[in-house]
mmCIF file of C-alpha atoms and ligand atoms in Angstrom:
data_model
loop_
_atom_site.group_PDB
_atom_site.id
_atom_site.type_symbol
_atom_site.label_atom_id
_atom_site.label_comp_id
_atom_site.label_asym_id
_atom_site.label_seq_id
_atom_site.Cartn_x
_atom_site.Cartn_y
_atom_site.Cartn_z
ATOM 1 C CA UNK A 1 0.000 0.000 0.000
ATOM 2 C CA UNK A 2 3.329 1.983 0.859
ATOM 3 C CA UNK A 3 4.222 3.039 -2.848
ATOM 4 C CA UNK A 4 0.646 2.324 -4.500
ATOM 5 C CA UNK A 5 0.101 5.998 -1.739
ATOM 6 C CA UNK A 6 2.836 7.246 -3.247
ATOM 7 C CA UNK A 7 2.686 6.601 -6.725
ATOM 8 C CA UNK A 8 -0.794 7.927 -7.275
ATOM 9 C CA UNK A 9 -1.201 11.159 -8.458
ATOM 10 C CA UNK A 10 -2.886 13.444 -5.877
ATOM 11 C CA UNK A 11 -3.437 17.255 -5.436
ATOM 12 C CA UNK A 12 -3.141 18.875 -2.144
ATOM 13 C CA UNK A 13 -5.739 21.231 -1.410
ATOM 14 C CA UNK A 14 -5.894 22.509 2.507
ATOM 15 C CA UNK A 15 -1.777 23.609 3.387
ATOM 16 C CA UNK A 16 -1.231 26.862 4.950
ATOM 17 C CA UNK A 17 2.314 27.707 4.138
ATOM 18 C CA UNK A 18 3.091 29.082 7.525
ATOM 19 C CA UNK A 19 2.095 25.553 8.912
ATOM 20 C CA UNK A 20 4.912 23.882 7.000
ATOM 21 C CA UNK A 21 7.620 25.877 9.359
ATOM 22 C CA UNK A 22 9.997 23.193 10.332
ATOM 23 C CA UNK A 23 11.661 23.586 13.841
ATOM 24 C CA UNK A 24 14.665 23.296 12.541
ATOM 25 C CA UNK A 25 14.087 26.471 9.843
ATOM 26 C CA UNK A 26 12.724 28.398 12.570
ATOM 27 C CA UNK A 27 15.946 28.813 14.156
ATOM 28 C CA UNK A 28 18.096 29.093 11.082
ATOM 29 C CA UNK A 29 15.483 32.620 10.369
ATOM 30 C CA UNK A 30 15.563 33.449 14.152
ATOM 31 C CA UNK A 31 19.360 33.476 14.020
ATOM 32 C CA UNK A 32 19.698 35.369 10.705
ATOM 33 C CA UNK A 33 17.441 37.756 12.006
ATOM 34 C CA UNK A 34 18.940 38.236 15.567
ATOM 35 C CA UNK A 35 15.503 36.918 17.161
ATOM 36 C CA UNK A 36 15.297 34.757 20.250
ATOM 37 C CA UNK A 37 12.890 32.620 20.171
ATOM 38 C CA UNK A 38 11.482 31.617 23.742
ATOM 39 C CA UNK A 39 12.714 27.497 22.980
ATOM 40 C CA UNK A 40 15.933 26.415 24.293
ATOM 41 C CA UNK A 41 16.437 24.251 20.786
ATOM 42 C CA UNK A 42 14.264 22.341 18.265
ATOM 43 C CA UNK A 43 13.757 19.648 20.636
ATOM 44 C CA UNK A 44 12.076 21.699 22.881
ATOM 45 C CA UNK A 45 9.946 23.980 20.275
ATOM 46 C CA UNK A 46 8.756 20.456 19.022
ATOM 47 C CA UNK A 47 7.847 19.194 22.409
ATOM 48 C CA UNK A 48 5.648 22.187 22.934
ATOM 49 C CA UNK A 49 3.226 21.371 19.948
ATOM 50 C CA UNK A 50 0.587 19.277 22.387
ATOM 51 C CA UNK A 51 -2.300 21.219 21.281
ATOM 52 C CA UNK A 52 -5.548 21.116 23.754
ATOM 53 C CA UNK A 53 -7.670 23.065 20.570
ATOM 54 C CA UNK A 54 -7.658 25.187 17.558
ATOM 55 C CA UNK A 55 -6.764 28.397 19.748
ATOM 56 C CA UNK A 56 -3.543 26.508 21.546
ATOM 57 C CA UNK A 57 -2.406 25.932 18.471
ATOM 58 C CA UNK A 58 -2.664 29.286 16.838
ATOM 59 C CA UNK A 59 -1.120 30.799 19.429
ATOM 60 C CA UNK A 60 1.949 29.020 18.814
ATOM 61 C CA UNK A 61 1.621 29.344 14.860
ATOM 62 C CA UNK A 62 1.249 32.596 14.943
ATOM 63 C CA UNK A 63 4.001 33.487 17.147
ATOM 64 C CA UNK A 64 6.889 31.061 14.972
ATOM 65 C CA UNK A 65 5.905 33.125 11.904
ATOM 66 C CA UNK A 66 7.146 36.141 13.346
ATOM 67 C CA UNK A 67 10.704 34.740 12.071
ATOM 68 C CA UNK A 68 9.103 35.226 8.312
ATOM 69 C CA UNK A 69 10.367 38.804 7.690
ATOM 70 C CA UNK A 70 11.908 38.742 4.182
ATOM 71 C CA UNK A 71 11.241 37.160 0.772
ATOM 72 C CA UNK A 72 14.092 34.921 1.096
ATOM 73 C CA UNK A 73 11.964 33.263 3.851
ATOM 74 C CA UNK A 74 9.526 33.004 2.232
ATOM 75 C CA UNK A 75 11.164 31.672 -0.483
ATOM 76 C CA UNK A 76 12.766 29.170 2.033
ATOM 77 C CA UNK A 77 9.714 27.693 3.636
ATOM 78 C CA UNK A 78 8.079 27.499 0.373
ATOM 79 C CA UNK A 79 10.829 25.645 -1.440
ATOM 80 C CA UNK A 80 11.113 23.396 1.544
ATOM 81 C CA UNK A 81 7.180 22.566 1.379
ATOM 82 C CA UNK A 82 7.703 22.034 -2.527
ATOM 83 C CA UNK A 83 10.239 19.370 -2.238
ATOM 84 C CA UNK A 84 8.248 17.383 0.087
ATOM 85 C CA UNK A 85 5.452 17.920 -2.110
ATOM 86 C CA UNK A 86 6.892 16.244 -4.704
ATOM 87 C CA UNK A 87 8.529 13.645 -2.609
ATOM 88 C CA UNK A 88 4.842 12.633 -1.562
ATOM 89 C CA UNK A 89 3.876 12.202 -4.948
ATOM 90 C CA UNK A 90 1.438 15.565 -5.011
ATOM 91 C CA UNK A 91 1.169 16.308 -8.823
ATOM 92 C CA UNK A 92 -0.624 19.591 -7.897
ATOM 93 C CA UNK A 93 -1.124 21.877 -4.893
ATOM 94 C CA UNK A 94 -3.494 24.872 -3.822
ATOM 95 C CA UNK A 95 -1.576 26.579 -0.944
ATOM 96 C CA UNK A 96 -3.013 29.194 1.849
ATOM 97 C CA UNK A 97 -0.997 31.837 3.206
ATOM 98 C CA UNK A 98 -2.641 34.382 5.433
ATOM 99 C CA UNK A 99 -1.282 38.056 4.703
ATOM 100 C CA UNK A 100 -2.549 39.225 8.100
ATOM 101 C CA UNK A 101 -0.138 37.964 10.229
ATOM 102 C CA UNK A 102 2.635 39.411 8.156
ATOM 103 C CA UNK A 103 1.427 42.844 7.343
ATOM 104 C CA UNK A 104 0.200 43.168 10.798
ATOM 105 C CA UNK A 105 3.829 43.174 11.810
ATOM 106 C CA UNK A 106 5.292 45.409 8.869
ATOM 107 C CA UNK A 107 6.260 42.640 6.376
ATOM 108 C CA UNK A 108 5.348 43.918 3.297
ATOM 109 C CA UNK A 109 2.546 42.374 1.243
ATOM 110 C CA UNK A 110 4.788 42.354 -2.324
ATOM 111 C CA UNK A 111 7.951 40.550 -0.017
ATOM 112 C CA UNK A 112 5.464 37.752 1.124
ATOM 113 C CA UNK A 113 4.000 37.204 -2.489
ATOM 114 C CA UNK A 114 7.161 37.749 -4.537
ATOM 115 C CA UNK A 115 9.460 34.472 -1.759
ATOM 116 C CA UNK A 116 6.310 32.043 -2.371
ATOM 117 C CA UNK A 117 5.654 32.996 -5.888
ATOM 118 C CA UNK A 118 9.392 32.535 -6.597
ATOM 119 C CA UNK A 119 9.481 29.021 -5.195
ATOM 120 C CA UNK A 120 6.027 28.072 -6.881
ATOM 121 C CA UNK A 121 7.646 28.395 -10.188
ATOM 122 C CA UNK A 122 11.158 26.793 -9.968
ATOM 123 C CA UNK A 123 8.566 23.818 -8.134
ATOM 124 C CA UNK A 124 6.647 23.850 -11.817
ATOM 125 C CA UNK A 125 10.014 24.374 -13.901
ATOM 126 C CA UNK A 126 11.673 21.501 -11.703
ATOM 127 C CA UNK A 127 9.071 18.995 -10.890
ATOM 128 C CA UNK A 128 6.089 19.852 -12.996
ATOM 129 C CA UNK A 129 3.852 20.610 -9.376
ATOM 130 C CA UNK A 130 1.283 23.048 -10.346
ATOM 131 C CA UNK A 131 -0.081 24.993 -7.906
ATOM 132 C CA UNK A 132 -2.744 27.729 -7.354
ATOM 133 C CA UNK A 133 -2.263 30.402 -4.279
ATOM 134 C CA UNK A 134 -5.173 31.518 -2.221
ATOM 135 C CA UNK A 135 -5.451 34.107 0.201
ATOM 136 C CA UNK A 136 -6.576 33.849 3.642
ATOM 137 C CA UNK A 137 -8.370 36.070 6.028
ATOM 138 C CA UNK A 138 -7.801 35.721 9.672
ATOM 139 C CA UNK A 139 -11.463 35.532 10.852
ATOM 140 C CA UNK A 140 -10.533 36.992 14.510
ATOM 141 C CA UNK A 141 -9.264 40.089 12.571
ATOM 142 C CA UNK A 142 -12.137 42.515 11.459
ATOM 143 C CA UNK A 143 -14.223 42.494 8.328
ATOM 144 C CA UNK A 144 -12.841 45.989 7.368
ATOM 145 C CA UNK A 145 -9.133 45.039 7.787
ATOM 146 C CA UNK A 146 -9.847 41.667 5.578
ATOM 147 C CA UNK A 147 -11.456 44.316 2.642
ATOM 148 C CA UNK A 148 -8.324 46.354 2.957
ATOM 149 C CA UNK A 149 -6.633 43.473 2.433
ATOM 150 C CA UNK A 150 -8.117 42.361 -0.160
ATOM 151 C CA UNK A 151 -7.857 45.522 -1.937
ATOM 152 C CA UNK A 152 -3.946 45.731 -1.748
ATOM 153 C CA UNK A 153 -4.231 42.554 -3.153
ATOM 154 C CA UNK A 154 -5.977 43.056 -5.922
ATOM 155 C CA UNK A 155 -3.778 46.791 -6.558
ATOM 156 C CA UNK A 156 -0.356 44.337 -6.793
ATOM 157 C CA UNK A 157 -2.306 42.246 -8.973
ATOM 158 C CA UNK A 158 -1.265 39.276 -6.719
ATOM 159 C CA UNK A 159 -1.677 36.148 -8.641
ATOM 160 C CA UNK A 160 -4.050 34.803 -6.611
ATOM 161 C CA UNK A 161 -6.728 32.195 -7.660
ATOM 162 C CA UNK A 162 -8.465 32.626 -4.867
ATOM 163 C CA UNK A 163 -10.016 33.639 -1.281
ATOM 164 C CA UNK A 164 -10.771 31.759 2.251
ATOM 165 C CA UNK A 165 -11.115 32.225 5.703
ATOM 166 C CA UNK A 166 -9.531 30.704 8.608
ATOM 167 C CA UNK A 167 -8.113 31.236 12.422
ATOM 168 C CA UNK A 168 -10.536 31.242 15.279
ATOM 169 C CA UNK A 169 -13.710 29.476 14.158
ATOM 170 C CA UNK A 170 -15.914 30.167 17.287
ATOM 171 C CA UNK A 171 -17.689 33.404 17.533
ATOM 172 C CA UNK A 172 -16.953 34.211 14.391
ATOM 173 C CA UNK A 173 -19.651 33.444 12.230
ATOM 174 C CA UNK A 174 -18.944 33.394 8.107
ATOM 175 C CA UNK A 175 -21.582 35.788 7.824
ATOM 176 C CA UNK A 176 -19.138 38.300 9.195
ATOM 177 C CA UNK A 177 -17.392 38.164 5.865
ATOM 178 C CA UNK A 178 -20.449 38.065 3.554
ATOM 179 C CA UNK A 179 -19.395 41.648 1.858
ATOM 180 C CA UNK A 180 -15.389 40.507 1.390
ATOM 181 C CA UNK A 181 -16.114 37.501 0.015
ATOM 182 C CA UNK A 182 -19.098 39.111 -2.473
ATOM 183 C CA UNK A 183 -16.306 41.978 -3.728
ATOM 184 C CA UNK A 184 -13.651 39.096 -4.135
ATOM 185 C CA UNK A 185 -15.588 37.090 -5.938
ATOM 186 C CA UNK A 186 -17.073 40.048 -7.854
ATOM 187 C CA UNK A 187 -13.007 40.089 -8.950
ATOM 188 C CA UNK A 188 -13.053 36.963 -10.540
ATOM 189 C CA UNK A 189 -11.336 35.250 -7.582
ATOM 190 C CA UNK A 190 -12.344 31.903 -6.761
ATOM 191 C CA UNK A 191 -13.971 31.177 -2.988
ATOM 192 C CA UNK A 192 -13.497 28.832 0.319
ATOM 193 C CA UNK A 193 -13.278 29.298 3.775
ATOM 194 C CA UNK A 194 -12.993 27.281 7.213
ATOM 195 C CA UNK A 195 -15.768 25.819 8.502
ATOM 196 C CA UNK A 196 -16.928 22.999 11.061
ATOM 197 C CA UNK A 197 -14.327 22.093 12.121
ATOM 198 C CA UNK A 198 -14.894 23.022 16.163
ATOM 199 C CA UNK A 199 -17.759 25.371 14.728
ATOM 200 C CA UNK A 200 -21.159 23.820 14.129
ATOM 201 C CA UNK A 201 -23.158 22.615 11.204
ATOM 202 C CA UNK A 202 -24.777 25.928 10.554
ATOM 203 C CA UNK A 203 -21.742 27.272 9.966
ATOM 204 C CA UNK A 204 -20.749 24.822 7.279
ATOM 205 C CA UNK A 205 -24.756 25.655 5.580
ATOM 206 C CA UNK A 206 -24.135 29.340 6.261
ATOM 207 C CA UNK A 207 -20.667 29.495 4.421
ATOM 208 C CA UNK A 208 -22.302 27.716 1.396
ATOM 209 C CA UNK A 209 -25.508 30.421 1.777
ATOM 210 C CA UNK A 210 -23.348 33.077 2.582
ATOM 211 C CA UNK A 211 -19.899 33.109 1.166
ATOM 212 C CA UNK A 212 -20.384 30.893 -1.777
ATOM 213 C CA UNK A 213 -17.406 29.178 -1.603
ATOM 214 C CA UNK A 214 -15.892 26.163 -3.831
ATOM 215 C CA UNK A 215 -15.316 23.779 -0.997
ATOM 216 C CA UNK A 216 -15.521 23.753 2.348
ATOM 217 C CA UNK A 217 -12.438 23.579 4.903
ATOM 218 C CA UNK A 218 -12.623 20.443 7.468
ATOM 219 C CA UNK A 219 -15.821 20.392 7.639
ATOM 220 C CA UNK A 220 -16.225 17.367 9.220
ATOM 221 C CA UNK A 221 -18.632 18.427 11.818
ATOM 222 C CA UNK A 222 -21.135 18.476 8.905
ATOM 223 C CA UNK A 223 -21.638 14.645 9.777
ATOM 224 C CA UNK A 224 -23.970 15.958 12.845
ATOM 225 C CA UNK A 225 -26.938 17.927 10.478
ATOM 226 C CA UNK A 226 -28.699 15.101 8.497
ATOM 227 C CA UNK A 227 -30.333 17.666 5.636
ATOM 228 C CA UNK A 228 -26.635 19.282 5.501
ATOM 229 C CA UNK A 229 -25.160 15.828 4.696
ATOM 230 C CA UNK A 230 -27.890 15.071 1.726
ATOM 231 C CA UNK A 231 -26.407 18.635 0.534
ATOM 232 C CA UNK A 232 -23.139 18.127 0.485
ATOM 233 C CA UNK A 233 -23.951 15.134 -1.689
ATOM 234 C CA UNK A 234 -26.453 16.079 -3.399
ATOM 235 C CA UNK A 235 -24.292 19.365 -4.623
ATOM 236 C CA UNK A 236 -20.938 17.118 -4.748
ATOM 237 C CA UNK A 237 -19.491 20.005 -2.391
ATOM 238 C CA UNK A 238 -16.021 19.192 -1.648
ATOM 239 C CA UNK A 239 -14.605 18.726 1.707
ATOM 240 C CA UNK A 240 -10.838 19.450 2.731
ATOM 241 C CA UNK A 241 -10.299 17.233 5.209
ATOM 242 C CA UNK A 242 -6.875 16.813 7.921
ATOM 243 C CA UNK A 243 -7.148 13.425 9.553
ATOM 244 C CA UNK A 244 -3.669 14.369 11.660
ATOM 245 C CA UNK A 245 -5.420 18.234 12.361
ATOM 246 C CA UNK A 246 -7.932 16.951 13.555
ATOM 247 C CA UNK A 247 -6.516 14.287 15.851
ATOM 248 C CA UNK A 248 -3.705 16.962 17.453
ATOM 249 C CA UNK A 249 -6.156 19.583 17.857
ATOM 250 C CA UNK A 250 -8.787 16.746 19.431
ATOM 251 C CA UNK A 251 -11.697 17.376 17.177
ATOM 252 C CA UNK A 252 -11.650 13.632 17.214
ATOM 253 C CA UNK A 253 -9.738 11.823 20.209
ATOM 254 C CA UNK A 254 -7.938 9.348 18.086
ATOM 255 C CA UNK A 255 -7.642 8.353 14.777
ATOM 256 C CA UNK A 256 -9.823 5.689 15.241
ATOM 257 C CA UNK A 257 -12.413 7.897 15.447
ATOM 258 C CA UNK A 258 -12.576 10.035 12.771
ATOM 259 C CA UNK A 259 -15.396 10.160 10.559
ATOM 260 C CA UNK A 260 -13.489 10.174 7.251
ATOM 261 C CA UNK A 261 -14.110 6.932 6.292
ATOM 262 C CA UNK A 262 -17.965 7.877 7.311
ATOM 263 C CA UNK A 263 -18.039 10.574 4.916
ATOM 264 C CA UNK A 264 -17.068 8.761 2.079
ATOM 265 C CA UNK A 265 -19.150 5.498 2.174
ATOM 266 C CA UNK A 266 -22.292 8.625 2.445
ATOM 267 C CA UNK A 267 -20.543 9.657 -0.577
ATOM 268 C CA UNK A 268 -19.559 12.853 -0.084
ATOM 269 C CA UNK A 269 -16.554 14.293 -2.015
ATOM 270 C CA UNK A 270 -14.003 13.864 0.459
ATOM 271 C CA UNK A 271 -10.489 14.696 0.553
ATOM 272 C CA UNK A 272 -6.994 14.175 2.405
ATOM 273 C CA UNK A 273 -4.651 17.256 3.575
ATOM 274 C CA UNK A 274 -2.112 18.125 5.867
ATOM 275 C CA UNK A 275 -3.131 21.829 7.116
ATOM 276 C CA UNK A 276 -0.043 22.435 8.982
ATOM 277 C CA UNK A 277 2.389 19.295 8.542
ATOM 278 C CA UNK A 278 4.951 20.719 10.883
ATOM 279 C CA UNK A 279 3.068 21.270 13.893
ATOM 280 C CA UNK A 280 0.673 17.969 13.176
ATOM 281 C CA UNK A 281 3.356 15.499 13.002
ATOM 282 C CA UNK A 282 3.490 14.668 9.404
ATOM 283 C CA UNK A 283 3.002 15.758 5.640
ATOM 284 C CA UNK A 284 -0.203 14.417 3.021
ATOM 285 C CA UNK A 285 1.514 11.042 2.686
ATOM 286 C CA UNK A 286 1.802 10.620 6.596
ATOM 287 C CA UNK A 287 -1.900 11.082 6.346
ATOM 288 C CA UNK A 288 -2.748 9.025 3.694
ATOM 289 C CA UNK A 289 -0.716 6.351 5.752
ATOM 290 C CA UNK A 290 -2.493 7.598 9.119
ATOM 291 C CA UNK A 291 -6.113 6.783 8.167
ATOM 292 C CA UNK A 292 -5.908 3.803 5.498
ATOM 293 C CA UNK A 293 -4.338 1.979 8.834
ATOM 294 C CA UNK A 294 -6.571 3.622 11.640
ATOM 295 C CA UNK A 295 -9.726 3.149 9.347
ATOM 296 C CA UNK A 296 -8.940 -0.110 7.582
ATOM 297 C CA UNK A 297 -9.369 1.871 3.937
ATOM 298 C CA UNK A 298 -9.733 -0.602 1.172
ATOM 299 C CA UNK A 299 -7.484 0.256 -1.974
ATOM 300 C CA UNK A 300 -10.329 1.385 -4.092
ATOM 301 C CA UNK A 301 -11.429 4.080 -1.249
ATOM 302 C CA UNK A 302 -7.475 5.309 -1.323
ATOM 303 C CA UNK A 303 -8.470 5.577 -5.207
ATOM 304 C CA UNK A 304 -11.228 7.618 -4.376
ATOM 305 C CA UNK A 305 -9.501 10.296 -2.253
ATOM 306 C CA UNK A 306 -6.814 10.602 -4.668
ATOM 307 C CA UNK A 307 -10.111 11.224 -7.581
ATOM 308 C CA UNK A 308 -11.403 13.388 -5.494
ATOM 309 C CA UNK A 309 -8.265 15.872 -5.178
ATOM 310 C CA UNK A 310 -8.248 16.284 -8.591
ATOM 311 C CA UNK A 311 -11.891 16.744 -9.059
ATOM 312 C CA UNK A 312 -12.399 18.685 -6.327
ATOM 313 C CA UNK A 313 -8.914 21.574 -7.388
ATOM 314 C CA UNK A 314 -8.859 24.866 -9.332
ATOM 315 C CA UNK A 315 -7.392 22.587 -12.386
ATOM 316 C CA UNK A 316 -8.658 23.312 -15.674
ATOM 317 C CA UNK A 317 -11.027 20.042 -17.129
ATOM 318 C CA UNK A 318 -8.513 18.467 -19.429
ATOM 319 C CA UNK A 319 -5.780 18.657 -17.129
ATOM 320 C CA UNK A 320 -7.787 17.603 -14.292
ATOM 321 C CA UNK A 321 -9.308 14.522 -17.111
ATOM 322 C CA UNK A 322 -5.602 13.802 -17.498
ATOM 323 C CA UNK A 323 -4.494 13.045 -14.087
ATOM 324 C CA UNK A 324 -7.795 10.788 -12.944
ATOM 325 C CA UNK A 325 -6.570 8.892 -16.519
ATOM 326 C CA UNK A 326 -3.275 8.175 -14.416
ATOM 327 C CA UNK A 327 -4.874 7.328 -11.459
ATOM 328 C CA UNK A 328 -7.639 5.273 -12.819
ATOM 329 C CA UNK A 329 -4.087 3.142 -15.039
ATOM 330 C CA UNK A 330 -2.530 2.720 -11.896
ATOM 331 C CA UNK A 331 -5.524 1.459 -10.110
ATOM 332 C CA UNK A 332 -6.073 -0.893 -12.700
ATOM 333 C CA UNK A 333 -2.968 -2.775 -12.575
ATOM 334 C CA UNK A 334 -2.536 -5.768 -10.424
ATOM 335 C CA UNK A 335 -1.469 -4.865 -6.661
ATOM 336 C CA UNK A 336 2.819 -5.910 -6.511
HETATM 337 N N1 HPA B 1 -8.047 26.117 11.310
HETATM 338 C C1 HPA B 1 -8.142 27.442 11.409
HETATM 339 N N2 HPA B 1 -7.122 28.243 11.168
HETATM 340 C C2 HPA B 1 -5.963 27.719 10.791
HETATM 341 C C3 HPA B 1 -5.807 26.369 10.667
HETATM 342 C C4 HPA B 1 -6.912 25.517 10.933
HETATM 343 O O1 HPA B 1 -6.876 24.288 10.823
HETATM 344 N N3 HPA B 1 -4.519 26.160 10.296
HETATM 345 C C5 HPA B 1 -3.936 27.373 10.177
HETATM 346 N N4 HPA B 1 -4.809 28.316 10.474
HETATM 347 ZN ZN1 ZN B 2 -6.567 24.846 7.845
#
């Protein structure tokens, strides 16, 4: 099962950069920068990732990107992401970055854009990844400080594909963001945001009302409203799913119990992601590897998910046509 993971062709679609900080680059930037970060050494940054919920975690995320302050970083963590991309066998990746965090502490916008955009294309020129960016707004922020984001955005002419929403799900509701997400998508920019993963159902129904996004983020807590399910289904909305996420920030309290496999015999489009690899203990393949053990996945269900990523990306049809033509070769031949 090892290399059949491997070998198929999947697309990675919930990965916030700034979740892909390794411990280990987070002291090479705090040294080069002449920061001290409050960690004797990596050993002891890593030990302190034993997350109780979303906000334990975030606190902690946010505070390691505050060694991002140039485009070489950026450039850095993106590369570093890319290579382990590839080494998972992810043909294709849509990556979040959330502007916010960096502007908010005088990194410039164009510096953050021009280290991951950089890195994006040598990825494509080198390994063939595509990729699509998309811009997140920090939900805690405010609704006026996401527009003005938004707009400086759209002046540098980005090269985004798209919008969502993420950070602190409870208490704030997606119809906080009903008027940014309307002008972005007035822009042509492609929408998806956060939701249910510790917020209820009716946020998950009032994203899809109110934001009109692509696909839904996590999500998982959809399982719990009935009429929601038979929606997702019925609309073949797309959820991004983070089996290790959601086990380290005890949405589910082990592995065992996560509904993934649930979703997916209801037949909803399901996929696998890694949110933030570095703080969750491993990268997509770790949780490919994660839940076909935990849940007892047969190989035509692994087939699925890896269908799935590609149907449910920002590729255009024929390229998206051409990779479930791989996957559906390599299913086809006899397991080694
Ligand atoms: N949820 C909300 N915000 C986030 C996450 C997440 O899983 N990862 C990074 N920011
Ligand atoms: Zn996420």
């Amino acid at each position: 099962m090892e290399e059949f993971l491997r070998a198929l062709p999947k697309s990675e679609l919930h990965v916030h950069i700034e979740g892909t900080l390794e411990p280990e680059l987070a002291f090479s930037l705090a040294e080069k920068h002449g920061i001290r970060l409050p960690y004797a050494d990596v050993n002891a940054l890593r030990a302190a990732y034993d997350f109780s919920d979303l906000q334990s975690f975030l606190d902690i995320y946010y505070a390691g990107a505050g060694v991002l302050r140039d485009a070489a970083d950026f450039h850095a963590l993106t590369r570093a992401y890319m290579e382990r991309a590839h080494a998972d066998g992810i043909v294709h990746t849509e990556i979040f970055f959330d502007p916010q965090t960096h502007t908010a502490r005088g990194v410039p916008l164009a510096s953050v854009l021009e280290g991951i955009g950089d890195a994006l294309r040598e990825a494509r020129a080198q390994n063939g990844t595509t990729h699509r960016l998309i811009l997140c707004f920090l939900r805690h922020l405010s609704a006026e400080d996401a527009m003005h984001t938004l707009d400086e955005a759209l002046q540098l002419k980005a090269g985004i594909a798209g919008v969502g929403l993420d950070s602190s799900e409870l208490g704030h509701p997606p119809s906080k963001f009903a008027t940014v997400f309307e002008r972005a998508r007035a822009q042509g920019l492609l929408a998806v945001a956060h939701a249910g993963e510790e917020g209820p159902p009716g946020y998950v129904s009032e994203t899809l009302d109110l934001l009109r996004v692509r696909r839904i983020d996590h999500g998982v807590r959809s399982e719990e409203d009935p009429a929601l399910m038979e929606r997702l289904v019925r609309e073949r909305i797309p959820l991004t799913v983070c089996p290790l996420s959601n086990v380290r920030l005890q949405i589910f309290s082990d592995m065992g119990q996560h509904n993934l496999k649930r979703l997916l015999e209801r037949g909803v489009c399901v996929t696998v992601n890694s949110d933030d690899p570095a703080y969750f203990g491993g990268y997509l393949l770790d949780n490919f590897r994660a839940v076909t053990d935990a849940l007892q996945l047969s190989r035509a269900q692994v087939v699925t998910l890896a269908r799935n990523s590609i149907e449910a990306s920002f590729l255009d049809d024929p390229s998206k046509h051409r990779w479930l033509q791989q996957i559906d070769a390599l299913a086809a031949r006899p397991p080694a």
